[in-house]
Short mmCIF file of C-alpha atoms and ligand atoms in Angstrom, two decimals:
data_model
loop_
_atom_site.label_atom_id
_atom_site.label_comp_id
_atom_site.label_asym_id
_atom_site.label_seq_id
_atom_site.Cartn_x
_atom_site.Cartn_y
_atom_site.Cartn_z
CA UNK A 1 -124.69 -68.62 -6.23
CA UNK A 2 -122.53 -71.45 -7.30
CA UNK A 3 -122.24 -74.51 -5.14
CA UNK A 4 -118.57 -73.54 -3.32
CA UNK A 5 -120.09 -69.92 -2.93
CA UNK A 6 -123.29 -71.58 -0.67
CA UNK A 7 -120.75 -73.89 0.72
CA UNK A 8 -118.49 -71.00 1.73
CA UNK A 9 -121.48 -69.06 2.96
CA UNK A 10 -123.28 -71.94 5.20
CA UNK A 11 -120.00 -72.42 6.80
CA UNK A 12 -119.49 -68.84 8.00
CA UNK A 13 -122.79 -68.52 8.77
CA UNK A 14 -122.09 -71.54 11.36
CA UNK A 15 -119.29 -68.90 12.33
CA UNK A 16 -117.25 -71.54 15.34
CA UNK A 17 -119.79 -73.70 14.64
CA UNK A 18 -120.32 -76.49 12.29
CA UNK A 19 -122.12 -77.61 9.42
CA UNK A 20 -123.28 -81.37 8.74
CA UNK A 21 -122.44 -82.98 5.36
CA UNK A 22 -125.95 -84.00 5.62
CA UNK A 23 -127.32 -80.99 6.02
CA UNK A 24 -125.72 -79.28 3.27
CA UNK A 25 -126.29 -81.75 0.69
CA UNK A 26 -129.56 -81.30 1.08
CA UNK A 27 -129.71 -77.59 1.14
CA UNK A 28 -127.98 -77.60 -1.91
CA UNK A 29 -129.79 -80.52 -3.54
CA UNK A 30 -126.57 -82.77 -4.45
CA UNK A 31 -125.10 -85.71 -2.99
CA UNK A 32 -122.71 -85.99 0.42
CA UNK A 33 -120.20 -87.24 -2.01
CA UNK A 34 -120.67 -84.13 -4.23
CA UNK A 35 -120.26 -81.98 -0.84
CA UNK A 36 -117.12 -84.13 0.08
CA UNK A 37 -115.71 -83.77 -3.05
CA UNK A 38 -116.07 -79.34 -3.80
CA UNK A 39 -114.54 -79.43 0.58
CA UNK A 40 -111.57 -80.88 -0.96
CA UNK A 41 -111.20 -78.73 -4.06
CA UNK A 42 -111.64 -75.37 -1.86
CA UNK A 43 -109.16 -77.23 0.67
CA UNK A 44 -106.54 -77.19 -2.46
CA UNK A 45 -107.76 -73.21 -2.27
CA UNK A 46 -106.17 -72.80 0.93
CA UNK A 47 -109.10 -73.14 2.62
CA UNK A 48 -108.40 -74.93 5.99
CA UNK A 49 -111.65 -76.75 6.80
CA UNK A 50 -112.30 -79.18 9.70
CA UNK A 51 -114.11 -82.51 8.91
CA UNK A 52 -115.20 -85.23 11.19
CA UNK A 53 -117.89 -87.93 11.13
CA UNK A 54 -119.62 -86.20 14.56
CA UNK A 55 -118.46 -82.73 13.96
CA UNK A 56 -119.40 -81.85 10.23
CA UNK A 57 -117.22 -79.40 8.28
CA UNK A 58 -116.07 -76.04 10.13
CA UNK A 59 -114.17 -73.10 8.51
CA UNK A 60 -111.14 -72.74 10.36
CA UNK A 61 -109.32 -70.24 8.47
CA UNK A 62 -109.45 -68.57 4.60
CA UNK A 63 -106.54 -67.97 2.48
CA UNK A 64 -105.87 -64.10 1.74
CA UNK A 65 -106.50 -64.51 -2.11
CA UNK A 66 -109.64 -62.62 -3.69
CA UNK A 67 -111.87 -66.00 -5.08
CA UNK A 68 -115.20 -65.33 -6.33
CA UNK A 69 -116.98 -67.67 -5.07
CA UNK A 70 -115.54 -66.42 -2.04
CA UNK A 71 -116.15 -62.84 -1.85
CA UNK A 72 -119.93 -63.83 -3.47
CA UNK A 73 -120.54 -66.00 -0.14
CA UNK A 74 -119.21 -62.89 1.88
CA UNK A 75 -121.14 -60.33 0.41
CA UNK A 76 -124.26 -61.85 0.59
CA UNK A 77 -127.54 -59.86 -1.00
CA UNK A 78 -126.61 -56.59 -2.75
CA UNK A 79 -128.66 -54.86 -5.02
CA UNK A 80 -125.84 -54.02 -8.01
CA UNK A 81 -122.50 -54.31 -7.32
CA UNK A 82 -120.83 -57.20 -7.23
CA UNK A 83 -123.89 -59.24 -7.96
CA UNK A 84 -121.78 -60.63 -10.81
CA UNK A 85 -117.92 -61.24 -9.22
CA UNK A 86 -114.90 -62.29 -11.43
CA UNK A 87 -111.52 -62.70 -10.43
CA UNK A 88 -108.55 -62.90 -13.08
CA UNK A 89 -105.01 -64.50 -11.81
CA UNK A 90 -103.25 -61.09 -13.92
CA UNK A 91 -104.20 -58.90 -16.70
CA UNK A 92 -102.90 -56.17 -18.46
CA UNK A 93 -105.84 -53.53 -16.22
CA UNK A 94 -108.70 -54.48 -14.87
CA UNK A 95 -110.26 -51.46 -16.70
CA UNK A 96 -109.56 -53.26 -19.94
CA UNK A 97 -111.74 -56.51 -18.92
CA UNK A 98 -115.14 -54.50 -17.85
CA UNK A 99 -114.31 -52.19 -21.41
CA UNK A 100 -114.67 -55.08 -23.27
CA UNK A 101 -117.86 -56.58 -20.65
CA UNK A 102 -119.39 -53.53 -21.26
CA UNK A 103 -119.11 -53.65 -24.94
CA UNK A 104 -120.53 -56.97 -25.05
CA UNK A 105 -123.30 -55.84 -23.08
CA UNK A 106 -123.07 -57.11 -19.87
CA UNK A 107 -125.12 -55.62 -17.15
CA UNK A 108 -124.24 -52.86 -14.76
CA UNK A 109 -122.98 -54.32 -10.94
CA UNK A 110 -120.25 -56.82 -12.68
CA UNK A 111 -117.02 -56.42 -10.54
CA UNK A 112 -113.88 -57.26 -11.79
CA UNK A 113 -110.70 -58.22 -10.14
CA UNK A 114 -107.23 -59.46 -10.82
CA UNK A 115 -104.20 -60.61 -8.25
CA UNK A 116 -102.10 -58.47 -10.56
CA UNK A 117 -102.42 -56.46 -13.28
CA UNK A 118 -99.26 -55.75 -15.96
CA UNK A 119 -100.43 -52.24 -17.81
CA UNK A 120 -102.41 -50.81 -14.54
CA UNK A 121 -102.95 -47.29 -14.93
CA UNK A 122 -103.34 -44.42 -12.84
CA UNK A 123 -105.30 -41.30 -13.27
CA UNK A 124 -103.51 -38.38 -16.44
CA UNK A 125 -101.76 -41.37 -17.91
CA UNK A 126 -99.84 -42.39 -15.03
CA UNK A 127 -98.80 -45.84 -14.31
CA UNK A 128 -100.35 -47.92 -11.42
CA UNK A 129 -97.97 -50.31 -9.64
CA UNK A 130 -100.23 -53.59 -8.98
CA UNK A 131 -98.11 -56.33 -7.55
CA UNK A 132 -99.22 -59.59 -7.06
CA UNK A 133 -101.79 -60.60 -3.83
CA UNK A 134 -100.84 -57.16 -2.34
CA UNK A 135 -103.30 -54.81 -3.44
CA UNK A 136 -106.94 -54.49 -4.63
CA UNK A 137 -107.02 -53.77 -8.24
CA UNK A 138 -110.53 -53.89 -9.14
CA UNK A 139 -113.19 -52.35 -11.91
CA UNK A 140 -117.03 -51.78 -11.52
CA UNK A 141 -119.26 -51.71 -13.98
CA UNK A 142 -121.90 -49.02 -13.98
CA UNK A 143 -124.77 -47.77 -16.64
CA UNK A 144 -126.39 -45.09 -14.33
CA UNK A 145 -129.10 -42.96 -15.36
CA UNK A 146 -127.32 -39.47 -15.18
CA UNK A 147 -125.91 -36.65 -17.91
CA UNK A 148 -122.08 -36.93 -18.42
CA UNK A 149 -121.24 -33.54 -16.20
CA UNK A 150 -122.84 -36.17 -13.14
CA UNK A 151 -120.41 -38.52 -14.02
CA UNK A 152 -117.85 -37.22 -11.35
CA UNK A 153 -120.75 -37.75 -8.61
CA UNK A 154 -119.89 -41.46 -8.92
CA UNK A 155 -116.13 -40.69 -8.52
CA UNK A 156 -116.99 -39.01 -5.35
CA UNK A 157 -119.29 -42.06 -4.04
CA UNK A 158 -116.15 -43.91 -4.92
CA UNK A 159 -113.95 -42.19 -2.29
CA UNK A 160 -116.67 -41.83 0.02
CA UNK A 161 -117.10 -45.58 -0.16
CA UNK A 162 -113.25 -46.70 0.10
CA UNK A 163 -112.91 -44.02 3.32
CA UNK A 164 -116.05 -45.84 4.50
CA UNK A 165 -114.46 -49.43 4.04
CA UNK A 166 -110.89 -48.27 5.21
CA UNK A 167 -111.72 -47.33 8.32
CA UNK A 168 -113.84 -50.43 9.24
CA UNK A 169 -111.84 -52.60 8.38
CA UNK A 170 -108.33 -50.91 10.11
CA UNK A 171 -109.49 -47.70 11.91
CA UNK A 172 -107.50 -45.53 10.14
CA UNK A 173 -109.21 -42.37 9.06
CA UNK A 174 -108.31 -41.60 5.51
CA UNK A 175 -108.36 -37.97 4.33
CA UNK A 176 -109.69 -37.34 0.76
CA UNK A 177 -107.65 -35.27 -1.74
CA UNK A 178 -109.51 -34.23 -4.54
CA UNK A 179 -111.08 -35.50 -6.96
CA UNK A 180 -110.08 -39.15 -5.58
CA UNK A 181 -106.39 -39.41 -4.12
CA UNK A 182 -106.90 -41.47 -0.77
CA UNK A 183 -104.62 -40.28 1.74
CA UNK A 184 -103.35 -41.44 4.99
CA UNK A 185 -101.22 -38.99 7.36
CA UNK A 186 -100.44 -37.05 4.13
CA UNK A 187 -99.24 -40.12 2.33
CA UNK A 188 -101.64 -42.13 -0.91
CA UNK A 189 -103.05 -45.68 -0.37
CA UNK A 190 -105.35 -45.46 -3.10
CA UNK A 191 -106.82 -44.00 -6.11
CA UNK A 192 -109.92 -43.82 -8.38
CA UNK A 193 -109.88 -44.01 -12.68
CA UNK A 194 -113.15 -43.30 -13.79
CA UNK A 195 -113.42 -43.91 -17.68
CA UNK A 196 -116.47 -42.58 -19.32
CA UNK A 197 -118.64 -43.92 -22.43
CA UNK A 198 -121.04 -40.92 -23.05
CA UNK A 199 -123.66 -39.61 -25.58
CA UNK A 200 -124.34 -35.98 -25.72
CA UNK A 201 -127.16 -36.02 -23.42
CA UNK A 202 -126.59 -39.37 -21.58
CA UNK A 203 -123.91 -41.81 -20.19
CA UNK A 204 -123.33 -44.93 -21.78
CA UNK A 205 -121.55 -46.39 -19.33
CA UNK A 206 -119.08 -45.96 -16.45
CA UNK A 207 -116.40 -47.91 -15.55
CA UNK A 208 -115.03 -46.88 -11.93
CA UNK A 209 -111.01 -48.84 -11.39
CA UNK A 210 -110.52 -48.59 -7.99
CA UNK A 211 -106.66 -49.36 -6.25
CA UNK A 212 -105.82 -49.92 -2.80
CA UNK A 213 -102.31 -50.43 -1.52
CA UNK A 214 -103.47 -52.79 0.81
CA UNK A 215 -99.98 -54.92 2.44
CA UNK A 216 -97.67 -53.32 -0.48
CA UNK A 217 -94.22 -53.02 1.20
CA UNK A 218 -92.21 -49.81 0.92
CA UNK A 219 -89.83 -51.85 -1.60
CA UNK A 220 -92.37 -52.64 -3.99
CA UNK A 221 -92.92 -48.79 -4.64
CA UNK A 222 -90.28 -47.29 -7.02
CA UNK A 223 -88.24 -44.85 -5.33
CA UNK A 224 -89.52 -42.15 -6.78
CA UNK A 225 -92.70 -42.86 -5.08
CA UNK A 226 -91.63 -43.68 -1.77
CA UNK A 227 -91.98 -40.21 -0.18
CA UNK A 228 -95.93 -39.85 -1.34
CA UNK A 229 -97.14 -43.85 -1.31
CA UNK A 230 -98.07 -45.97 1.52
CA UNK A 231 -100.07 -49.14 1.95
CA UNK A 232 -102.57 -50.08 4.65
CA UNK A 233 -99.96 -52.69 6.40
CA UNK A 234 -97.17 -49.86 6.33
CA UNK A 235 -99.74 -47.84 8.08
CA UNK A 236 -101.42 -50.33 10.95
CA UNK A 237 -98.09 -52.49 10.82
CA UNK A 238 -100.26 -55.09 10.32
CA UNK A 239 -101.18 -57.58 7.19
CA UNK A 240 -105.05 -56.38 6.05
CA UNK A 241 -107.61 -59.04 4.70
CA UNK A 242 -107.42 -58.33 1.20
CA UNK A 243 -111.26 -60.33 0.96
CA UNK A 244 -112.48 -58.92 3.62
CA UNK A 245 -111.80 -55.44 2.64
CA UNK A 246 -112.58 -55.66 -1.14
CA UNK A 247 -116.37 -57.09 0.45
CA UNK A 248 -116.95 -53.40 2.49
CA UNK A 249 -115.78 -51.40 -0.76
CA UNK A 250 -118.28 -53.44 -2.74
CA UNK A 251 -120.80 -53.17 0.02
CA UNK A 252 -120.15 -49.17 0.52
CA UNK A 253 -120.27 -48.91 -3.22
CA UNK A 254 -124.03 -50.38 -3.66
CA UNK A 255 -125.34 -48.44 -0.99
CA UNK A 256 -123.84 -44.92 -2.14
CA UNK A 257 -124.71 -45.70 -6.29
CA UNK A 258 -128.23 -46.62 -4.69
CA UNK A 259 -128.49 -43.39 -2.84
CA UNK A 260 -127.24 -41.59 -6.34
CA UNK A 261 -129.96 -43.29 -8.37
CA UNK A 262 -132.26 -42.37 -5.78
CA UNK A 263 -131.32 -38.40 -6.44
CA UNK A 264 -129.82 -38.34 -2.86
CA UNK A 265 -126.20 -37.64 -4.03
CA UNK A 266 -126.21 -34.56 -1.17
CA UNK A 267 -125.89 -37.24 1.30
CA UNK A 268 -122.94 -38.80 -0.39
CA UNK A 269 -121.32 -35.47 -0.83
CA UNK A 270 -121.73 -34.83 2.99
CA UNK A 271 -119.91 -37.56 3.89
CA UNK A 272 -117.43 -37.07 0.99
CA UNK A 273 -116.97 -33.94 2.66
CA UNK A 274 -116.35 -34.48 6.27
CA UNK A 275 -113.16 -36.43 5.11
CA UNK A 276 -112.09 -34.35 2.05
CA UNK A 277 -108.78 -32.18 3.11
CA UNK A 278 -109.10 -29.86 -0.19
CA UNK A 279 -112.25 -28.21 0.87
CA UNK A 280 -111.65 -24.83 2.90
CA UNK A 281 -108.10 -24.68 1.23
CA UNK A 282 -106.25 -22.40 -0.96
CA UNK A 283 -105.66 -24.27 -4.09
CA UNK A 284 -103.71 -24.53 -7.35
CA UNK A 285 -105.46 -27.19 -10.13
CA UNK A 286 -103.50 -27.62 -13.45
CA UNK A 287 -105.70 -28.76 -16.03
CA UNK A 288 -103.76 -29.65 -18.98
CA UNK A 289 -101.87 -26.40 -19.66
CA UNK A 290 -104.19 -24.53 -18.05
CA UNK A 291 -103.18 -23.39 -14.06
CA UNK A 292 -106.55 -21.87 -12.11
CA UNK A 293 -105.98 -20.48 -8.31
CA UNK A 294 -108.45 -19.93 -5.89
CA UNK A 295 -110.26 -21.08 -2.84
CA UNK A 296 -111.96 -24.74 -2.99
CA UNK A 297 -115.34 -23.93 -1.46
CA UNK A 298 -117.17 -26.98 -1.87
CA UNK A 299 -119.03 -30.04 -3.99
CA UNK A 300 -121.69 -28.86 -6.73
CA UNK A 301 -124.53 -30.86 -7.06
CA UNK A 302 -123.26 -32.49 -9.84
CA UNK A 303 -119.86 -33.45 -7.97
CA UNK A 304 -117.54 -30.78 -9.47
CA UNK A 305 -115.46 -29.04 -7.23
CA UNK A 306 -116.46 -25.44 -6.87
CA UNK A 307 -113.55 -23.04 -6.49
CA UNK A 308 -113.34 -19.38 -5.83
CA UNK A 309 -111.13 -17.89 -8.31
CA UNK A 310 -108.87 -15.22 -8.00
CA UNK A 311 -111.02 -12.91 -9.57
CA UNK A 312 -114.03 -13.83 -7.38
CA UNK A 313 -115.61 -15.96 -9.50
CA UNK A 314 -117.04 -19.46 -8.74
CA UNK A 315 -115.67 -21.97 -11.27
CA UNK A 316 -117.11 -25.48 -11.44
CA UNK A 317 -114.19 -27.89 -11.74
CA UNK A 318 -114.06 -31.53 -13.11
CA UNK A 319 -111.13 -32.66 -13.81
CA UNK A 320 -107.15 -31.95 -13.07
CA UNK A 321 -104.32 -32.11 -10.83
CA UNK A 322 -104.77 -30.49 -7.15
CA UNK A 323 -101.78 -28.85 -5.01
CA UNK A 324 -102.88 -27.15 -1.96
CA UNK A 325 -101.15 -23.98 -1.33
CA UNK A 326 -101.18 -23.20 2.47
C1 BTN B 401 -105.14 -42.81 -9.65
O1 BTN B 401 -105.08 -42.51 -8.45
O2 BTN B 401 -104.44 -42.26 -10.49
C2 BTN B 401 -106.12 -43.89 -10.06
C3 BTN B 401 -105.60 -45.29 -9.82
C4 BTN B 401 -106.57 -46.36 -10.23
C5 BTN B 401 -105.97 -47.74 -10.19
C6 BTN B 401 -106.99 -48.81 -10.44
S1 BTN B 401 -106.37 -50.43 -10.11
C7 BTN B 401 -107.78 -51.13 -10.85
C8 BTN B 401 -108.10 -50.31 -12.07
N1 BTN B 401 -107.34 -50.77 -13.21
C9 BTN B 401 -106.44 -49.87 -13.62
O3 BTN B 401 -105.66 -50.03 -14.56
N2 BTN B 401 -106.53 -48.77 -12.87
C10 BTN B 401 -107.56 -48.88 -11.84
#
């Protein structure tokens, strides 16, 4: 951890309380001076910290920006994700930046964000609106040890881990469309783009973009979305802590893609399940030109959606665009 991310983390750890200048320098092996002088760069942060000669230094409030040292010192001890955090001001998608990490060969867990992105895109080409400090637009890097059909199981830990972080973090109860539309009362807050680097036989890597509409205003939508988008402030009428949010997802992440590389993926697809509105419904998928009907009867083990055809037939399904008949 850097030196502002132990900072960070020794002063929420002191929660109301407070930390001594003394005591920190010597946790962290520097100088009081050095300590003095990294308070007053994160205080340029917007990070509103209390000093006094009897008192110490005490966290009194954090700016809603995503920082890395920042969401490091929140997260604390995870196995992969996020044990490598960078944040980017804007980018074209934060898809692009892990590409090219994972090209270089950077290892698996690297989580990238950006306060905006300029090209963001949406699953079947779409575009992703990603305004500035509103939203989470962020990109995991994964190099699990699975075939490429398994590849959607990671989709599904996805949307089993943003449900999971959603609805600590607000209450709300998000509803799962399939394969990764995140829904509240009927309307989307977020989405999943999982782009794929395979051999035959084996993945190379996975990168998994994740978006969250997080205090996106109605106006920030373009009309033509207004009727089907929403954003977690529209929804609890309140502002969300972007931070504090984008730690759970990382934190729901590590502990589903650890239950996945432990061949437990039926527990992830449980919970998957109990939130997931296609299941038990009448179904049309287009995929590509292609339209199949039928009855969406559950998760196969290797995260395809299993559908009852018209003709009685089970069909495995990856891929495609779901509209639920009745
Ligand atoms: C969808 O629902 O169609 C998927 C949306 C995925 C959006 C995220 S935002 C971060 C990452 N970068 C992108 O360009 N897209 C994903």
């Amino acid at each position: 951890m850097s030196i502002d991310a132990q900072i960070l983390s020794a002063l929420r750890q002191a929660g109301d309380g407070s930390v001594s200048g003394a005591d920190l320098a010597q946790q962290l092996g520097v100088s009081r001076a050095a300590i003095w002088a990294r308070i007053e760069e994160l205080r340029q942060l917007g990070y509103e910290i209390e000093a006094g000669p009897h008192i110490g230094y005490r966290l009194r409030s954090s700016p809603d920006a995503l920082h890395a040292d920042d969401l490091t010192a929140r997260l604390g001890r995870t196995r992969v994700i996020g044990r490598d955090i960078r944040v980017f001001e804007q980018t074209t998608s934060t898809n692009d930046i892990v590409e090219k990490l994972a090209r270089d060969g950077v290892p698996e867990g690297v989580a990238v964000f950006a306060e905006a992105q300029t090209r963001g895109r949406g699953r079947l080409g779409r575009q992703w609106i990603s305004p500035a400090r509103q939203g989470i637009w962020c990109s995991v890097l994964l190099r699990p040890d699975l075939r490429p059909q398994q590849a959607t199981q990671l989709t599904v830990a996805a949307a089993a881990s943003l449900v999971a972080a959603i609805r600590s973090q607000t209450g709300l109860k998000p509803e799962i469309k399939w394969p990764n539309d995140i829904l509240v009362n009927g309307r989307k807050l977020a989405g999943i783009l999982t782009e794929l680097s395979a051999e035959l036989d084996h993945i190379r890597y996975v990168i998994l973009g994740i978006g969250v509409d997080v205090n996106v205003e109605a106006e920030a939508f373009p009309a033509d979305l207004r009727r089907t988008a929403t954003s977690l402030a529209i929804e609890t009428g309140e502002r969300v802590s972007r931070p504090e949010l984008a730690v759970a997802i990382l934190r729901e992440l590590d502990r589903n893609y650890r239950r996945i590389a432990a061949g437990e993926f039926e527990g992830v697809a449980d919970e998957w399940e109990a939130s997931c509105t296609t299941i038990g419904r009448e179904v049309t998928i287009r995929i590509g030109d292609r339209r199949v009907r039928g009855r969406a009867e559950s998760l196969g083990e290797d995260g395809a959606l299993l559908l009852r055809t018209e003709h009685g037939r089970i069909e495995p399904i990856t891929g495609g665009d779901v509209t639920l008949e009745k």
